[in-house]
Short mmCIF file of C-alpha atoms and ligand atoms in Angstrom, two decimals:
data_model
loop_
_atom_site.label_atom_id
_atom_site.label_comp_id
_atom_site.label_asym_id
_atom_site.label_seq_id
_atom_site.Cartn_x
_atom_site.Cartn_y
_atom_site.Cartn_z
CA UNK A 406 48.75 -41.19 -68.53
CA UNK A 407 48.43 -38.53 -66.02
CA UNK A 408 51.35 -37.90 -63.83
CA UNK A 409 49.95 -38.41 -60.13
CA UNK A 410 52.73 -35.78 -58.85
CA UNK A 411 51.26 -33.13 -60.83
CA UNK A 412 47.69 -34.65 -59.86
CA UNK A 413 48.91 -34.03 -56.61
CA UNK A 414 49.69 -30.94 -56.49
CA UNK A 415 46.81 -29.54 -58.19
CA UNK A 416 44.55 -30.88 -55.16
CA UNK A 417 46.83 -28.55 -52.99
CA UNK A 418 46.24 -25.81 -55.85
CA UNK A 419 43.01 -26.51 -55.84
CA UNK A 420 42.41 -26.24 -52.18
CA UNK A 421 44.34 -23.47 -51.19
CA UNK A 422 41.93 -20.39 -50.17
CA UNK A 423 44.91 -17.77 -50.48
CA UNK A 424 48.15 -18.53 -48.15
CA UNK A 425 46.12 -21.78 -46.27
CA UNK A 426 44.71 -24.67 -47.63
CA UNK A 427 41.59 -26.67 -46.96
CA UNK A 428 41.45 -30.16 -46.41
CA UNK A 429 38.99 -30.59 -48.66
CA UNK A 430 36.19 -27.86 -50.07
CA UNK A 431 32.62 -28.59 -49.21
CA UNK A 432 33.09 -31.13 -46.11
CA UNK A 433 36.06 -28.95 -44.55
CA UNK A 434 35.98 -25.32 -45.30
CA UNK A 435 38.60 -24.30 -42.96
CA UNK A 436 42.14 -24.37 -42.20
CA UNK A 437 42.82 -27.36 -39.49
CA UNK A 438 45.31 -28.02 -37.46
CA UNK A 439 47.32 -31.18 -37.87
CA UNK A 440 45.90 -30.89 -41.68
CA UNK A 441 47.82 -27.98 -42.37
CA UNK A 442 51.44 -29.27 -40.95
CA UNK A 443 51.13 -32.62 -42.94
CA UNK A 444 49.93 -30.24 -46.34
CA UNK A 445 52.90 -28.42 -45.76
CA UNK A 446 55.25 -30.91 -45.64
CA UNK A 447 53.91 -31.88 -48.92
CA UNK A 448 54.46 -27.72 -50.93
CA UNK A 449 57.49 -28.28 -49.27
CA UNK A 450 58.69 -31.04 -51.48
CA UNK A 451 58.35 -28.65 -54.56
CA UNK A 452 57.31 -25.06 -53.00
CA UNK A 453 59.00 -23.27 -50.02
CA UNK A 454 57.65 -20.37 -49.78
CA UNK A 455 53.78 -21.53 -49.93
CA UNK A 456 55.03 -24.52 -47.54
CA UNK A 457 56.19 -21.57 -44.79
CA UNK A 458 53.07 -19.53 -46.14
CA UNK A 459 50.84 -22.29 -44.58
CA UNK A 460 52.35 -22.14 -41.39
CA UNK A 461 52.67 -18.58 -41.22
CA UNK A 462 48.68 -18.37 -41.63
CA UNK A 463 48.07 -21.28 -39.63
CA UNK A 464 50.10 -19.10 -36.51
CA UNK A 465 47.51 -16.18 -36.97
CA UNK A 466 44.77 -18.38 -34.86
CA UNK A 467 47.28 -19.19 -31.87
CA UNK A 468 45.76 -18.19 -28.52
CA UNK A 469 46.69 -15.85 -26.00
CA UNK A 470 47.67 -18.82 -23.96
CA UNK A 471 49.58 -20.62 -26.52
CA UNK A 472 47.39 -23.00 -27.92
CA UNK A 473 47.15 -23.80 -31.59
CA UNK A 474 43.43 -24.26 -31.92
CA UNK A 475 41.90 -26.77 -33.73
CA UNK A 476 40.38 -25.20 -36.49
CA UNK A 477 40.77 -21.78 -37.92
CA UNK A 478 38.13 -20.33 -39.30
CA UNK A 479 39.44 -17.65 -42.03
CA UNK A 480 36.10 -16.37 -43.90
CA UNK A 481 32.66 -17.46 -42.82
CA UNK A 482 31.09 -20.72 -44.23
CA UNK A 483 28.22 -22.62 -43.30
CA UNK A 484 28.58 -25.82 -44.79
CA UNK A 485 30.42 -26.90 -41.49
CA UNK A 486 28.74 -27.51 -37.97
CA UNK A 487 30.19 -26.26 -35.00
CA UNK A 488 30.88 -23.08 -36.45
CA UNK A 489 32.10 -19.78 -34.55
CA UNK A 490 28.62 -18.86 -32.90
CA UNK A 491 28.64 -22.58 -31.12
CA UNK A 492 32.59 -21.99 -30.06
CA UNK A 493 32.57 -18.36 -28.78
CA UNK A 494 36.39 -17.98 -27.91
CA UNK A 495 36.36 -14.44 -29.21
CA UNK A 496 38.23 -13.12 -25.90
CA UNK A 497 41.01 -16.15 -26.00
CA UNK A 498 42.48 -14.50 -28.51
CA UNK A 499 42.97 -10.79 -29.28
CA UNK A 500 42.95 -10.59 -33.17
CA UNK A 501 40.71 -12.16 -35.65
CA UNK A 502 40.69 -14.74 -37.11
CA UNK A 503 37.92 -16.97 -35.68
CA UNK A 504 38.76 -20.28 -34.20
CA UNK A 505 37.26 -23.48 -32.10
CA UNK A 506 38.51 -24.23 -28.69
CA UNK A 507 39.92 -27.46 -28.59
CA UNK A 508 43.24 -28.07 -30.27
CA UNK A 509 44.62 -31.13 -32.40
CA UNK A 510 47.89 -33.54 -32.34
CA UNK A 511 51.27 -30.87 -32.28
CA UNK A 512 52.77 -32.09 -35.89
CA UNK A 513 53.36 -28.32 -36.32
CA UNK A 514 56.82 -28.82 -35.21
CA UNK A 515 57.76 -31.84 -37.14
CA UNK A 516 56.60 -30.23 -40.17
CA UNK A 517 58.85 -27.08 -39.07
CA UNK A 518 62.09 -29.20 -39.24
CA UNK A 519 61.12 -30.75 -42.69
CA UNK A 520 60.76 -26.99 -43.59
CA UNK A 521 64.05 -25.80 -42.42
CA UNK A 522 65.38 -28.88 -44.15
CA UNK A 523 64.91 -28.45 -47.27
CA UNK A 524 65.51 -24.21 -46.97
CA UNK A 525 69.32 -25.55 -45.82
CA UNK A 526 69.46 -27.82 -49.67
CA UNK A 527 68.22 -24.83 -51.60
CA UNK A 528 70.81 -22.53 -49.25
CA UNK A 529 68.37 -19.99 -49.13
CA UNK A 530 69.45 -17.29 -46.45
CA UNK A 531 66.35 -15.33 -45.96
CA UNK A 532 64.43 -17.61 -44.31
CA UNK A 533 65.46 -17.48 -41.24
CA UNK A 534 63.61 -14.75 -39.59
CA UNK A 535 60.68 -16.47 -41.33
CA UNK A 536 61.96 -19.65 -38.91
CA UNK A 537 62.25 -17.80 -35.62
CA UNK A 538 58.88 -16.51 -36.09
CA UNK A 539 57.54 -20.24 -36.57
CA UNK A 540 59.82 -21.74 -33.84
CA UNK A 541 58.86 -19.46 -30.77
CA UNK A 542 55.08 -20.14 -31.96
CA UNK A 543 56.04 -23.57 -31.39
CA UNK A 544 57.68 -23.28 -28.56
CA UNK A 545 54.77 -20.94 -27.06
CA UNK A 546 52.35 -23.90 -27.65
CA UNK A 547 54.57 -26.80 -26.31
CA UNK A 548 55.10 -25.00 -23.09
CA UNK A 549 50.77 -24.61 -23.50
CA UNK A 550 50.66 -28.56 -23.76
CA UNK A 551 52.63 -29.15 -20.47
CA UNK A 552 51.32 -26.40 -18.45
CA UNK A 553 47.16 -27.23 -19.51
CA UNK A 554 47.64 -30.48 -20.37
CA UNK A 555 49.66 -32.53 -18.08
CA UNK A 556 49.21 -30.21 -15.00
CA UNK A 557 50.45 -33.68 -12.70
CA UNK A 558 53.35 -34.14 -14.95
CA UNK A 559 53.14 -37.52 -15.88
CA UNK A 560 54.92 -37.19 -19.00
CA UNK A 561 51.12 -37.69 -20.77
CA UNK A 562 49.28 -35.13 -22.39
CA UNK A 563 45.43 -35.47 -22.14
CA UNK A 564 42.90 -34.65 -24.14
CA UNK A 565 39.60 -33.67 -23.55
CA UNK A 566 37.47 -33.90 -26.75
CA UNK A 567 37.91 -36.90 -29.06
CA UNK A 568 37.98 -34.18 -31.68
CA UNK A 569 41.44 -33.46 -30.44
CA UNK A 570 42.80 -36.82 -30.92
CA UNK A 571 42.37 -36.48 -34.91
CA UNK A 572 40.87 -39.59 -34.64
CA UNK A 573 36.66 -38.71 -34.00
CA UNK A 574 35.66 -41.78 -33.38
CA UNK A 575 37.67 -44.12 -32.66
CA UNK A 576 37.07 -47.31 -30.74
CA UNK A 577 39.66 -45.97 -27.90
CA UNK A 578 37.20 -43.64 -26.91
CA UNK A 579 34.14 -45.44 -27.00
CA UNK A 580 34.04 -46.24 -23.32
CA UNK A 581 34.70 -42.67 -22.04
CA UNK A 582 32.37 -41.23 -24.38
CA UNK A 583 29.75 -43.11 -23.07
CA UNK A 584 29.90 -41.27 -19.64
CA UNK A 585 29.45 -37.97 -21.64
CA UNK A 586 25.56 -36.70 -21.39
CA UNK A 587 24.25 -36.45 -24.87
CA UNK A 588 22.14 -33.83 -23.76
CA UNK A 589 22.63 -30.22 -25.66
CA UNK A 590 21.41 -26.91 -25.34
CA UNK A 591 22.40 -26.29 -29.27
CA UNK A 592 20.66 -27.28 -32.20
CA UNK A 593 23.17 -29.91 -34.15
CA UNK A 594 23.19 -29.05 -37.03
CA UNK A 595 24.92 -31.73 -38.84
CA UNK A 596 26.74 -30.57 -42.10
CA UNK A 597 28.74 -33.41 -42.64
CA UNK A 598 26.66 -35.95 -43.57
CA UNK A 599 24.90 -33.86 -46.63
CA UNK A 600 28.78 -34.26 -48.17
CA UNK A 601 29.41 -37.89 -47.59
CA UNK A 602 27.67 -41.23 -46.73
CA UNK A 603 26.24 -41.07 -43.55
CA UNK A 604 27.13 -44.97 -42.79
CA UNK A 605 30.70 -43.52 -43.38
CA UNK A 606 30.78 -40.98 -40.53
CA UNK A 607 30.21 -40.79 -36.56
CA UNK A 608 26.43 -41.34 -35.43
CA UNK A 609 24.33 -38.66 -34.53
CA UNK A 610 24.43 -39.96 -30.41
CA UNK A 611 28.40 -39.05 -30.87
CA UNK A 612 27.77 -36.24 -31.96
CA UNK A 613 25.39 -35.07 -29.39
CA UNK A 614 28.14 -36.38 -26.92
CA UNK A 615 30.80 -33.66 -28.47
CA UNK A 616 28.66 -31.06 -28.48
CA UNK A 617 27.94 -31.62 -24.63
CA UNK A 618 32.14 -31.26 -24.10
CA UNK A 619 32.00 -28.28 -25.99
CA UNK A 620 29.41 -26.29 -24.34
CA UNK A 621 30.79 -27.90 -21.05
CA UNK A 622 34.32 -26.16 -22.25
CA UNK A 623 32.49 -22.75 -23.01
CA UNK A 624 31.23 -22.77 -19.81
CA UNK A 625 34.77 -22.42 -18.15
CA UNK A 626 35.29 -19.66 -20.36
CA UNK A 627 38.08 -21.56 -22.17
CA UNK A 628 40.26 -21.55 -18.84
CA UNK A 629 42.34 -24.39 -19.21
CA UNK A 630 42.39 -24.72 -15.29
CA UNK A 631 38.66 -24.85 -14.95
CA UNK A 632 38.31 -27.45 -17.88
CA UNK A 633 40.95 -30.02 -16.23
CA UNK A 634 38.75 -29.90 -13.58
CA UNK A 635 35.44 -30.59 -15.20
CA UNK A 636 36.27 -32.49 -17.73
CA UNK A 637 33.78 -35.51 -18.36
CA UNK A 638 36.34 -36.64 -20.85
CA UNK A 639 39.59 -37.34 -20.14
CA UNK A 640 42.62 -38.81 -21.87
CA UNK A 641 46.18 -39.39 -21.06
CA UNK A 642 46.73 -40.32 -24.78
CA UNK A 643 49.82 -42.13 -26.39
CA UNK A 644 49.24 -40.91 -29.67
CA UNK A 645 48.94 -37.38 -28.42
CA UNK A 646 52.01 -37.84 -26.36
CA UNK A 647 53.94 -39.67 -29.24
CA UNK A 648 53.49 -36.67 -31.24
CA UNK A 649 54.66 -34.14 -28.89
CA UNK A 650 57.73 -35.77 -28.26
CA UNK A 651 58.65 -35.83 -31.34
CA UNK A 652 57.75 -32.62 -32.31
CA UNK A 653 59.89 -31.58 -29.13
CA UNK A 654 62.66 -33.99 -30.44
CA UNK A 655 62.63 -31.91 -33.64
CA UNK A 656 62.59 -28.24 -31.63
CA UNK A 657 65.31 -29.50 -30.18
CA UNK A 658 67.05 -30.06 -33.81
CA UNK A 659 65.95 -26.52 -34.98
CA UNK A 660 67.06 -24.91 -31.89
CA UNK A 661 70.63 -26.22 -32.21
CA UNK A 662 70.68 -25.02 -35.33
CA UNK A 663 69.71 -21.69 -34.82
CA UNK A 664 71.82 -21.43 -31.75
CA UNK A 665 69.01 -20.95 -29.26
CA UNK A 666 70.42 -22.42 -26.19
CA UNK A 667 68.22 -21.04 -23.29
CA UNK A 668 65.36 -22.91 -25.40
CA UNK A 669 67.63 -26.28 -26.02
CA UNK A 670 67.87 -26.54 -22.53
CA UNK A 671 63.99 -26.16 -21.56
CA UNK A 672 63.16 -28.76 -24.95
CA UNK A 673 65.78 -31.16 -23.26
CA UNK A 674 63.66 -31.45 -19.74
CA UNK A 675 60.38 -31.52 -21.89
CA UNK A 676 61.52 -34.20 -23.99
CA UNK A 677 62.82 -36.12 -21.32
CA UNK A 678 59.64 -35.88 -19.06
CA UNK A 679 57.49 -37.09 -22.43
CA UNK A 680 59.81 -40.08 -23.38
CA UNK A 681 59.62 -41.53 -19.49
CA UNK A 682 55.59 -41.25 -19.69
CA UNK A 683 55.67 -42.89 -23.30
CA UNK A 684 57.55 -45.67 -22.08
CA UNK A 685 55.56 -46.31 -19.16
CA UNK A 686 52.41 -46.82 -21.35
CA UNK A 687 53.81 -50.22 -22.57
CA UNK A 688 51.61 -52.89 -22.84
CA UNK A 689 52.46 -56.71 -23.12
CA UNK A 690 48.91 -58.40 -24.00
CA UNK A 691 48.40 -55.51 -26.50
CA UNK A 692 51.80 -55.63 -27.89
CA UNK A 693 51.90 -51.64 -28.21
CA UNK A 694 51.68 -48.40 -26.48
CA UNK A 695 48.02 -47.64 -24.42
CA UNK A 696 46.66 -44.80 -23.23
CA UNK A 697 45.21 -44.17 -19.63
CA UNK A 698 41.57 -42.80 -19.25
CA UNK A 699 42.54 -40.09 -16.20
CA UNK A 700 38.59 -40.43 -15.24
CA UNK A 701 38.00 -43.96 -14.76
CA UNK A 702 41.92 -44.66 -13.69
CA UNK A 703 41.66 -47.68 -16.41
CA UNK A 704 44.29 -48.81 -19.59
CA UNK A 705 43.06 -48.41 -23.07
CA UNK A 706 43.40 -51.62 -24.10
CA UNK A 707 41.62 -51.38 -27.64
CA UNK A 708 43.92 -52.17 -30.76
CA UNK A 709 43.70 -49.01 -32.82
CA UNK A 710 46.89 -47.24 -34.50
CA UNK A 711 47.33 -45.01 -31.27
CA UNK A 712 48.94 -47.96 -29.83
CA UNK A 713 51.99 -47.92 -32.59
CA UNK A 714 52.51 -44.14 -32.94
CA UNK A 715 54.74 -44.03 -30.06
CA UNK A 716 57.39 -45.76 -32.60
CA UNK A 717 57.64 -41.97 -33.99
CA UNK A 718 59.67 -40.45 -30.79
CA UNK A 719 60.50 -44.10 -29.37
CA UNK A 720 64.18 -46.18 -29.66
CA UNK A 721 62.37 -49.47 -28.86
CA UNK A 722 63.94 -52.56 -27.15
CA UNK A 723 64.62 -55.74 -29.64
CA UNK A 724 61.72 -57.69 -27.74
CA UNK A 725 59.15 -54.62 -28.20
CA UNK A 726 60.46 -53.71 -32.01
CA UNK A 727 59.87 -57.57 -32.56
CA UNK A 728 56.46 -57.48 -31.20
CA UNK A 729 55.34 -54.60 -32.78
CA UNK A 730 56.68 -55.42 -36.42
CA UNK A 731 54.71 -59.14 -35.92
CA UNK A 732 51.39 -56.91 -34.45
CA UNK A 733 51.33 -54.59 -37.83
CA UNK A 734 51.92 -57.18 -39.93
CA UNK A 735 49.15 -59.40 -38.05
CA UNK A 736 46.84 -56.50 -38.82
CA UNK A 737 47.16 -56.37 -42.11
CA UNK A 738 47.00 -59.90 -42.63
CA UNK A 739 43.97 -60.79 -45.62
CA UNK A 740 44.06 -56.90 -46.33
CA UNK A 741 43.95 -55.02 -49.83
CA UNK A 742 45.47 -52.27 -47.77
CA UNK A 743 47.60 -51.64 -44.55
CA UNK A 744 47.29 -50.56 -41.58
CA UNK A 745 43.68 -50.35 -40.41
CA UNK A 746 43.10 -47.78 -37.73
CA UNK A 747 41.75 -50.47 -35.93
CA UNK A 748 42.50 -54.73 -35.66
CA UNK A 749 39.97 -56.38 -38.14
CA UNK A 750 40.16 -59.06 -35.92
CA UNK A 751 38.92 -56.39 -32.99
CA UNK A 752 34.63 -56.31 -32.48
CA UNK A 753 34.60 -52.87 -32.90
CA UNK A 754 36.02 -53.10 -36.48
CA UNK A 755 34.30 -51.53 -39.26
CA UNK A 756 36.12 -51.37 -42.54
CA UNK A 757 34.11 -48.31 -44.11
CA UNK A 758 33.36 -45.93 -40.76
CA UNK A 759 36.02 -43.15 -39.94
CA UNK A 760 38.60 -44.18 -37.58
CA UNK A 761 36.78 -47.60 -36.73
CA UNK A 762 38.51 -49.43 -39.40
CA UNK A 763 39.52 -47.56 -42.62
CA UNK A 764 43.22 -46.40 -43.84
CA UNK A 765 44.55 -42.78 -43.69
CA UNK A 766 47.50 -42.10 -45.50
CA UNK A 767 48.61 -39.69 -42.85
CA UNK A 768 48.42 -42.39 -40.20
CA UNK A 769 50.78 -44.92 -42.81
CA UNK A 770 53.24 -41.89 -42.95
CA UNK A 771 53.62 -41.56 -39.54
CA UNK A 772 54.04 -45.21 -38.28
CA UNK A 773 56.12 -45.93 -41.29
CA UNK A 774 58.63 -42.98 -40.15
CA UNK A 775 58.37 -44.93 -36.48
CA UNK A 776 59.63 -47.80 -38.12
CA UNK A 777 62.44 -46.84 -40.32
CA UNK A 778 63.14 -44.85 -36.84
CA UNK A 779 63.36 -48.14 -35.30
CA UNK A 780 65.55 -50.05 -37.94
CA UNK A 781 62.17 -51.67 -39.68
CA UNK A 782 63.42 -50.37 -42.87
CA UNK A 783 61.73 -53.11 -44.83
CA UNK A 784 57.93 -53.06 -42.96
CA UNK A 785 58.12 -49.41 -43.65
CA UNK A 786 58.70 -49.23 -47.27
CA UNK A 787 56.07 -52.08 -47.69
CA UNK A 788 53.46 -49.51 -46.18
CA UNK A 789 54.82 -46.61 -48.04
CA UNK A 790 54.49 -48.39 -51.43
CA UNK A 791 51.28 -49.73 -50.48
CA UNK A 792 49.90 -46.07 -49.77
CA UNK A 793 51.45 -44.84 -52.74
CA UNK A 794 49.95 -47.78 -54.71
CA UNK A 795 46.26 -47.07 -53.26
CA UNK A 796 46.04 -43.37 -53.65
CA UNK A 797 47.26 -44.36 -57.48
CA UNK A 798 44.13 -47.00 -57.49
CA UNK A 799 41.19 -45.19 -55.63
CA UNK A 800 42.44 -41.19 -56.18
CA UNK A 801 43.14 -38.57 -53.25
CA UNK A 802 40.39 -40.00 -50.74
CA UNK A 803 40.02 -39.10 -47.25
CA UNK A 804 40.59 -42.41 -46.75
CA UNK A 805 40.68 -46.25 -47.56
CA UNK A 806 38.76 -49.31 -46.96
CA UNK A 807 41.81 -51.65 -45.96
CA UNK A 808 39.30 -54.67 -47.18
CA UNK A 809 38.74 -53.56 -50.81
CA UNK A 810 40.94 -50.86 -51.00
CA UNK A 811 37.89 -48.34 -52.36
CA UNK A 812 38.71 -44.56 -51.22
CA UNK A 813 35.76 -43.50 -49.55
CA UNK A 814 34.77 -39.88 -47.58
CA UNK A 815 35.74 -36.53 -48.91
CA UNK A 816 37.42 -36.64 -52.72
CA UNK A 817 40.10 -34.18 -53.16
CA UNK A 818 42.10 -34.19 -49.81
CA UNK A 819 44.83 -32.33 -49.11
CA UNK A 820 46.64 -34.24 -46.73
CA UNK A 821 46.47 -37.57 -48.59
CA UNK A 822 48.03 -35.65 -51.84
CA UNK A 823 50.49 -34.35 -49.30
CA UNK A 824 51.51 -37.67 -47.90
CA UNK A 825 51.51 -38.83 -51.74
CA UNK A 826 54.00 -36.61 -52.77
CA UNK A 827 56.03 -36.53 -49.37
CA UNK A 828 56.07 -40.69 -49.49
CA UNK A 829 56.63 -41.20 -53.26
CA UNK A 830 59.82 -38.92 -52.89
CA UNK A 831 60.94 -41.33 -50.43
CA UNK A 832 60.69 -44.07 -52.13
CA UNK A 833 61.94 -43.18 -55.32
CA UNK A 834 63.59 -39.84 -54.88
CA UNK A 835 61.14 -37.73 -57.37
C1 GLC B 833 38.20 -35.12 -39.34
C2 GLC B 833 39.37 -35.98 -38.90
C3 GLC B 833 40.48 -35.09 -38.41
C4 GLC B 833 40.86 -34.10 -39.50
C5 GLC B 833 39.64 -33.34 -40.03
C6 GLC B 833 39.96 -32.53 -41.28
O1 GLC B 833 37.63 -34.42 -38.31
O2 GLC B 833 38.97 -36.88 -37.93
O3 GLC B 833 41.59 -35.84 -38.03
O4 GLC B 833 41.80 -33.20 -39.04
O5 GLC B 833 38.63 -34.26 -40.37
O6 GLC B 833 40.52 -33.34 -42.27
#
């Protein structure tokens, strides 16, 4: 029988272009964002240096500004559409490489402390200029976050592309999308749907509606002031949020450890600011977090997994940990496999399209962690196992249909053999 750890780590083999890694080839030819903290989480389990190498490459793309971009586009490809040409952010950043302009959720600093967590068990002692490098990058593009993203300091971050969200197309931005023109001076070129099932992925109308925000974005010339105030698209989101704090939770780990205190104290008044806004995004009906579209002044009320991230940088009250435990396991209720990304019981649920329905192993690891954060020790390792179990079943899939349990999108992913190897360690300590 093949050993699935080694299977593992032969997708991350596999997809590493040379110090970064791919999510997957073909679909994704780049090195993303939020992608490449998660697949380094995952060489970290049995590679340290390659785990700090993906980081360390990843940094090259950070803005002038601060801001980790979305995607960063190392060599040329043109299997992907929007490529550089659409973008143009050649003067937000003075060095190559090539990158979008929109950015994706902060799990850069999360990953940082699993990093420096396992350098401390091996004892190694020259990592740690290697670290400071990483840390002020991450400090550089939380103070980015605050400053362009929360400019009224709600303790919310916005964002302004669904792109940014991870989550394309998910049901919590259906309504705000629709206000967005789909009218585009580009061509679209879509490249995504000559890799994978078109029924699978966004419809063409969504993506005429991001390419509008993006040339809408190159129009302000990347200024983060200008593009708070045009934004068609706007977001206070709890997922987003969620993320950040606990990224900033875990800066403020690293920077005690490296004795940074002028930083410790400026993490400690972020962190604060984020966990006030995250708390005040509770909602009773929904029994989870929502987020707040800053256009239409209106809650989120749509039950997709945004709703339980908050568990990640949350210590939840016995009423809302009860609710929330009974909600998950409500949503997987008559499933092969936990958690949809959205309620099957929800009209906008569709068990096979992107984020409208389907399972990412990525999304398991993160609530899970919110739960064993929260005491739910049991519900978590249920989800663990079960993601274990699946990617066993259906292979290294973008993701999973939570009604059969098929793996459907892009083969070969990096960040589900990443959350594999990260998970099964936790579970059984190999
Ligand atoms: C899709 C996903 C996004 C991910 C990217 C690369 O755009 O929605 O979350 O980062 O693919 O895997």
């Amino acid at each position: 029988m093949v050993n699935v750890t080694d299977a593992a780590r032969a997708i991350l083999a596999r997809n590493d272009r040379g110090g970064y890694t791919v999510p997957t080839d073909g679909l994704y030819p780049f090195q993303w964002n939020w992608d490449s903290a998660f697949v380094s989480m995952g060489f970290a389990t049995f590679d340290i240096d390659r785990a700090y190498q993906e980081l360390e490459r990843f940094i090259q793309g950070q803005w002038n500004n601060g801001m980790f971009p979305h995607i960063i586009f190392h060599v040329p490809s043109d299997s992907y559409f929007p490529g550089p040409d659409v973008w143009q952010t050649e003067q937000c950043h003075s060095k190559k490489p090539m990158t979008s302009g929109i950015t994706q959720p902060p799990v850069f600093g999360i990953a940082l402390r699993f990093l420096y967590e396992a350098v401390l068990v091996t004892g190694r002692h020259d990592m740690l200029e290697r670290t400071h490098t990483l840390f002020n990058a991450a400090l550089r593009s939380h103070r980015w976050w605050l400053k362009a993203r929360d400019p009224d300091k709600r303790g919310l971050v916005a964002i302004l592309h669904p792109w940014e969200s991870g989550s394309d197309n998910s049901p919590a931005w259906d309504e705000a999308l629709a206000r967005v023109p789909t009218t585009t001076k580009t061509e679209i070129c879509r490249q995504d749907t000559k890799h994978v099932n078109a029924t699978m992925r966004p419809r063409n109308i969504d993506y005429q509606r991001f390419t509008h925000l993006v040339e809408v974005y190159r129009e302000c010339q990347w200024d983060p002031i200008k593009q708070w105030s045009h934004a068609p698209f706007k977001i206070a989101d709890v997922q987003m949020t969620a993320i950040l704090a606990r990224a900033t939770a875990d800066l403020i780990w690293m920077a005690s450890q490296l004795n940074l205190s002028d930083a410790l104290e400026e993490l400690f008044t972020m962190h604060q600011l984020l966990i006030n806004g995250l708390n005040s995004r509770w909602n009773q009906h929904i029994r989870g977090f929502v987020s707040l579209d800053l256009i239409s002044g209106k809650d989120i009320e749509k039950p997709t997994q945004t709703c339980f991230i908050p568990l990640i940088a949350l210590e939840l009250d016995s009423y809302q940990r009860k609710s929330i435990q009974e909600e998950i396991e409500r949503w997987c209720q008559g499933m092969v496999i936990g958690i949809p990304t959205t309620a099957p019981f929800s009209p906008d649920f569709e068990s096979k399209r992107y984020w409208r329905g389907p399972v990412w192993a990525v999304i398991n690891w993160l609530i899970a962690d919110g739960l064993r954060k929260n005491q739910l020790k049991e519900l978590a390792a249920i989800i663990e196992g079960n993601t274990i179990s699946v990617i066993e079943r259906a292979g290294f899939c973008e993701y999973f249909d939570p009604i059969t349990g098929e793996g459907l999108g892009g083969n070969t992913f990096s960040w589900t053999a990443a959350a594999y190897l990260v998970l099964r360690r936790r579970l059984t300590g190999d």
